[in-house]
Amino acid sequence: MLYDAPANTDQRRGFLRSVTTWLGGLLGAVVTLPGLAFLAHPLRKDTVDAGKDPLDVGATATQVKPGQPVMVDVRGELKDAWMRTPDVKLGACWLVREKEQDPVKAFSTVCPHLGCGVDWAPEKKQFVCPCHDSYFDLQGKVLTGPSPRGLDELDVKVNEGGRLKVAYRRFRLGTAKKEEV
Amino acid sequence: MIFPPRPSKIDQFKAWLEDRTGLGGALASLMNQPVPGGASLWRALGMVAALLVGLEFVTGVLLAFYYAPSAATAWASTAFIEDQLWFGSLIRGVHSFGSIALIVVSGLHLVQVVLFGAYKRPREANWIAGLLLLLVLLGFALSGYGLPWDQAGYWAKFVETSILSTTPVVGPMLEAIVQGGSRYGHYTVIHFYAVHVFILPAALALLLTLHIYWARRHKLTPPWWMDPATVSRRTEPYFPGQALRDLSLFAFALAVVVVFVVVKKGAGLEPPADPASNYMARPEWYAIPLYQLRMYFEGPLEIVATMIIPGIVGALVFALPFLDRSHSLSPWKRPLATGGLVAALVITAVLTTLSVRKDRADVAFQKHRAEVALEGLRARDLAKRGVLPTGGIDVFKNDPQFEVLSLYKEKCGNCHGLTGQGGDEGPDFADYNSRSWIVSFLKDPQGPLFMGPAKKKKGMKPVEGTDEELAALAEVVYAQTGAKDVKPELLKKAKDSDLFSEKDCDSCHYIDEGDKDLGNAGPSLFQRGTIDYVVRVIEAPDHETLYGEKAKMPGFKGKLTPEQIRLLAEFIVGMKKPSATAAAN
């Protein structure tokens, strides 16, 4: 034997072995668990918040001609983790009017399939997602392609001067149900 | 015939895995490493330091998930970790106080090594590796302290890079590389960060591996007080005896760290770095002895304290195994090493004590510290609204006061002063409506701080009287402001001698609403100085109960929103410094 230890310490040593192993495990847990909770913060509380207010998109209702959608940027205040940016691009939307007497609708440019930017194909008079070829009509309905739902409509408000305000939102991708995130 | 039992599936898998990795054998070899002379707490220090390094690594990686290095984002992202992230204050606190524990434990480990003579032949290389490790830890502490980019970190780094720039010949070059330019900016923070999370961890991993490998290779030094027979009799494997002591001491260190985090409410965060402030900078606690030492070397001799003395001491420490060539392990028989150690500890303690006592006795410094602490809490509170992209210092723009100040500068500042040096066309609001402001006004209404700049044709004349009379009269005006610390004896005195009529105030001003129709030449003094009154002045100073036709100031009703006018009124009324009696209440 390598060590000159008395035989009657075997039992004591066995006890010490398990105490030491448990202590090691406990210390590991004490350090790891709060660490995991720290990493899980985004599951508990969102870190990006663009507010709920409708935002002026810099266009008036009369500027949207029937059958000719226009894409506008949506800008507003963004609270992103530690930073508050008073005026930043949040995203974009398509403003659509089907017929002269219809109100203006707004569709998010984010494709409900996997999030690419939806474009307007004037020759086909359809919206098209350039990534996976989903086609949508003027009402936002899917015509062909993998998109599980139509384009996401955003609430539009018109103020006294006829200026359009859009409530910009993001929705979960890849699901048939339109669910805000 | 008896067959041996077949090994279970699990044992078979274990054997298979061991055959391919050999990790079980390596672990067993580590756990069975002999501890000469038996387990002891002294021997635990090295391993506790290594475990604390592990703790720093884990918490450091966690912080890297949320911290953003750049001059504009460092403070704000740190404030977010500290005040808004789940367990953020704990993780950052453990990282910060854990680094202090690491330096303390490493220092104790160094003391133990010197006492045990563990640096002696053939362990010279490991002595040097250990000292290099200590320097790496120092590098971690120095680079980490700047990362929050708060006042403390910014100014400590600023002084240190300035010291670096005084290095002969290459100083300015070194400074420019470290701070990433000729001045402090984004690259300063990013460079500190890159050093802190890439360069130093790599150096630490390399040195620590060598340190542990060499410690195993040369075996641990047996205690000097045991004869060889006792040493071999008491020698035991590392696990469990020494392992238990290591883990217990680490658990104790961790508990102390957590207690500090809880008691001190986290690692603390001073206000964001402000290059325009008169911050009273002090270095990190472990550099206080050097800070104090510098006090004794002024002007061109400064370099003696900042570089020459630390350089010589450092070189001597590195050379210890080569200077002390005696064979004895007992500290009593190695006067050079033991004496040097004691002298170093005593000098460090004395220098630290001198510096700390000097600061404790320094009233201005203590006041400054208290202000910094309050400002830090205010900044952290404002940061909860989100900090503007322009950077940490602009957190103060979140303060409603800041909005008022901009509004004030635009609408009021052209005529009215705020500094106590007089406005251009109207009264100065520094300490507005305090007793002394009112008394001075009564003595010289057309003075440069009061109506003088307005250059009115028929303005108020100075009130003549004894100091007591003026004080009593001022108290009458003061009482109208709604102040809570009015002195009734002064009011009584004014009333008894009917000072208001006696000094002819009532021919122009009324102070009682019932006397509305009397003295209308000057503004009403009824509730003068309350927020509502100031609102009325801002709205329409030419109102018949105020300055009437004599008003020079334009009214702002309709030009500003009612909220803006109220904010301005609150701001102006708030210019009065809190008086001693009010503060006592």
PDB file of N, CA, C and O in Angstrom, chain B residues 455-480:
ATOM      1  N   LYS B 455     -34.232  97.710 -15.137  1.00  0.00           N
ATOM      2  CA  LYS B 455     -34.178  99.164 -15.405  1.00  0.00           C
ATOM      3  C   LYS B 455     -35.567  99.788 -15.455  1.00  0.00           C
ATOM      4  O   LYS B 455     -35.973 100.391 -16.449  1.00  0.00           O
ATOM      5  N   LYS B 456     -36.311  99.616 -14.349  1.00  0.00           N
ATOM      6  CA  LYS B 456     -37.642 100.223 -14.304  1.00  0.00           C
ATOM      7  C   LYS B 456     -37.520 101.694 -13.954  1.00  0.00           C
ATOM      8  O   LYS B 456     -36.629 102.083 -13.213  1.00  0.00           O
ATOM      9  N   LYS B 457     -38.477 102.477 -14.464  1.00  0.00           N
ATOM     10  CA  LYS B 457     -38.383 103.921 -14.192  1.00  0.00           C
ATOM     11  C   LYS B 457     -38.793 104.223 -12.755  1.00  0.00           C
ATOM     12  O   LYS B 457     -38.118 104.945 -12.047  1.00  0.00           O
ATOM     13  N   LYS B 458     -39.916 103.656 -12.339  1.00  0.00           N
ATOM     14  CA  LYS B 458     -40.382 103.961 -10.983  1.00  0.00           C
ATOM     15  C   LYS B 458     -40.403 102.674 -10.179  1.00  0.00           C
ATOM     16  O   LYS B 458     -41.453 102.105  -9.936  1.00  0.00           O
ATOM     17  N   GLY B 459     -39.256 102.213  -9.809  1.00  0.00           N
ATOM     18  CA  GLY B 459     -39.163 100.952  -9.092  1.00  0.00           C
ATOM     19  C   GLY B 459     -39.242 101.149  -7.595  1.00  0.00           C
ATOM     20  O   GLY B 459     -39.344 102.259  -7.085  1.00  0.00           O
ATOM     21  N   MET B 460     -39.198 100.070  -6.867  1.00  0.00           N
ATOM     22  CA  MET B 460     -39.261 100.102  -5.411  1.00  0.00           C
ATOM     23  C   MET B 460     -37.989 100.721  -4.845  1.00  0.00           C
ATOM     24  O   MET B 460     -36.902 100.544  -5.376  1.00  0.00           O
ATOM     25  N   LYS B 461     -38.180 101.457  -3.734  1.00  0.00           N
ATOM     26  CA  LYS B 461     -37.029 102.091  -3.091  1.00  0.00           C
ATOM     27  C   LYS B 461     -36.521 101.191  -1.973  1.00  0.00           C
ATOM     28  O   LYS B 461     -37.289 100.411  -1.421  1.00  0.00           O
ATOM     29  N   PRO B 462     -35.247 101.334  -1.605  1.00  0.00           N
ATOM     30  CA  PRO B 462     -34.715 100.511  -0.501  1.00  0.00           C
ATOM     31  C   PRO B 462     -35.500 100.746   0.777  1.00  0.00           C
ATOM     32  O   PRO B 462     -35.946 101.858   1.044  1.00  0.00           O
ATOM     33  N   VAL B 463     -35.671  99.706   1.576  1.00  0.00           N
ATOM     34  CA  VAL B 463     -36.338  99.830   2.869  1.00  0.00           C
ATOM     35  C   VAL B 463     -35.272 100.131   3.900  1.00  0.00           C
ATOM     36  O   VAL B 463     -34.273  99.418   3.991  1.00  0.00           O
ATOM     37  N   GLU B 464     -35.461 101.220   4.660  1.00  0.00           N
ATOM     38  CA  GLU B 464     -34.452 101.556   5.656  1.00  0.00           C
ATOM     39  C   GLU B 464     -34.890 101.032   7.008  1.00  0.00           C
ATOM     40  O   GLU B 464     -36.071 101.067   7.338  1.00  0.00           O
ATOM     41  N   GLY B 465     -33.939 100.567   7.789  1.00  0.00           N
ATOM     42  CA  GLY B 465     -34.286 100.075   9.115  1.00  0.00           C
ATOM     43  C   GLY B 465     -33.128  99.312   9.711  1.00  0.00           C
ATOM     44  O   GLY B 465     -32.101  99.092   9.044  1.00  0.00           O
ATOM     45  N   THR B 466     -33.290  98.934  10.970  1.00  0.00           N
ATOM     46  CA  THR B 466     -32.228  98.162  11.622  1.00  0.00           C
ATOM     47  C   THR B 466     -32.258  96.743  11.061  1.00  0.00           C
ATOM     48  O   THR B 466     -33.236  96.326  10.430  1.00  0.00           O
ATOM     49  N   ASP B 467     -31.176  96.008  11.325  1.00  0.00           N
ATOM     50  CA  ASP B 467     -31.120  94.621  10.858  1.00  0.00           C
ATOM     51  C   ASP B 467     -32.268  93.803  11.424  1.00  0.00           C
ATOM     52  O   ASP B 467     -32.846  92.961  10.740  1.00  0.00           O
ATOM     53  N   GLU B 468     -32.616  94.097  12.709  1.00  0.00           N
ATOM     54  CA  GLU B 468     -33.704  93.345  13.338  1.00  0.00           C
ATOM     55  C   GLU B 468     -35.031  93.637  12.640  1.00  0.00           C
ATOM     56  O   GLU B 468     -35.824  92.742  12.373  1.00  0.00           O
ATOM     57  N   GLU B 469     -35.244  94.917  12.343  1.00  0.00           N
ATOM     58  CA  GLU B 469     -36.491  95.295  11.676  1.00  0.00           C
ATOM     59  C   GLU B 469     -36.606  94.630  10.310  1.00  0.00           C
ATOM     60  O   GLU B 469     -37.655  94.095   9.949  1.00  0.00           O
ATOM     61  N   LEU B 470     -35.483  94.667   9.551  1.00  0.00           N
ATOM     62  CA  LEU B 470     -35.510  94.068   8.216  1.00  0.00           C
ATOM     63  C   LEU B 470     -35.737  92.560   8.309  1.00  0.00           C
ATOM     64  O   LEU B 470     -36.470  91.982   7.500  1.00  0.00           O
ATOM     65  N   ALA B 471     -35.110  91.927   9.308  1.00  0.00           N
ATOM     66  CA  ALA B 471     -35.292  90.479   9.464  1.00  0.00           C
ATOM     67  C   ALA B 471     -36.748  90.159   9.752  1.00  0.00           C
ATOM     68  O   ALA B 471     -37.317  89.206   9.204  1.00  0.00           O
ATOM     69  N   ALA B 472     -37.371  90.981  10.604  1.00  0.00           N
ATOM     70  CA  ALA B 472     -38.770  90.736  10.950  1.00  0.00           C
ATOM     71  C   ALA B 472     -39.674  90.963   9.740  1.00  0.00           C
ATOM     72  O   ALA B 472     -40.580  90.173   9.453  1.00  0.00           O
ATOM     73  N   LEU B 473     -39.383  92.028   8.992  1.00  0.00           N
ATOM     74  CA  LEU B 473     -40.175  92.339   7.808  1.00  0.00           C
ATOM     75  C   LEU B 473     -40.016  91.232   6.753  1.00  0.00           C
ATOM     76  O   LEU B 473     -40.995  90.800   6.130  1.00  0.00           O
ATOM     77  N   ALA B 474     -38.763  90.800   6.599  1.00  0.00           N
ATOM     78  CA  ALA B 474     -38.497  89.724   5.634  1.00  0.00           C
ATOM     79  C   ALA B 474     -39.264  88.465   6.022  1.00  0.00           C
ATOM     80  O   ALA B 474     -39.767  87.740   5.164  1.00  0.00           O
ATOM     81  N   GLU B 475     -39.369  88.227   7.334  1.00  0.00           N
ATOM     82  CA  GLU B 475     -40.073  87.025   7.789  1.00  0.00           C
ATOM     83  C   GLU B 475     -41.549  87.078   7.384  1.00  0.00           C
ATOM     84  O   GLU B 475     -42.154  86.050   7.068  1.00  0.00           O
ATOM     85  N   VAL B 476     -42.103  88.294   7.387  1.00  0.00           N
ATOM     86  CA  VAL B 476     -43.500  88.463   6.977  1.00  0.00           C
ATOM     87  C   VAL B 476     -43.659  88.033   5.519  1.00  0.00           C
ATOM     88  O   VAL B 476     -44.593  87.300   5.159  1.00  0.00           O
ATOM     89  N   VAL B 477     -42.717  88.481   4.668  1.00  0.00           N
ATOM     90  CA  VAL B 477     -42.754  88.110   3.252  1.00  0.00           C
ATOM     91  C   VAL B 477     -42.486  86.614   3.107  1.00  0.00           C
ATOM     92  O   VAL B 477     -43.137  85.907   2.335  1.00  0.00           O
ATOM     93  N   TYR B 478     -41.489  86.156   3.899  1.00  0.00           N
ATOM     94  CA  TYR B 478     -41.067  84.755   3.841  1.00  0.00           C
ATOM     95  C   TYR B 478     -42.229  83.825   4.189  1.00  0.00           C
ATOM     96  O   TYR B 478     -42.419  82.777   3.572  1.00  0.00           O
ATOM     97  N   ALA B 479     -43.036  84.243   5.191  1.00  0.00           N
ATOM     98  CA  ALA B 479     -44.142  83.394   5.652  1.00  0.00           C
ATOM     99  C   ALA B 479     -45.144  83.151   4.524  1.00  0.00           C
ATOM    100  O   ALA B 479     -45.787  82.111   4.455  1.00  0.00           O
ATOM    101  N   GLN B 480     -45.252  84.146   3.586  1.00  0.00           N
ATOM    102  CA  GLN B 480     -46.210  84.003   2.487  1.00  0.00           C
ATOM    103  C   GLN B 480     -45.812  82.916   1.485  1.00  0.00           C
ATOM    104  O   GLN B 480     -46.635  82.433   0.724  1.00  0.00           O
TER     105      GLN B 480
END
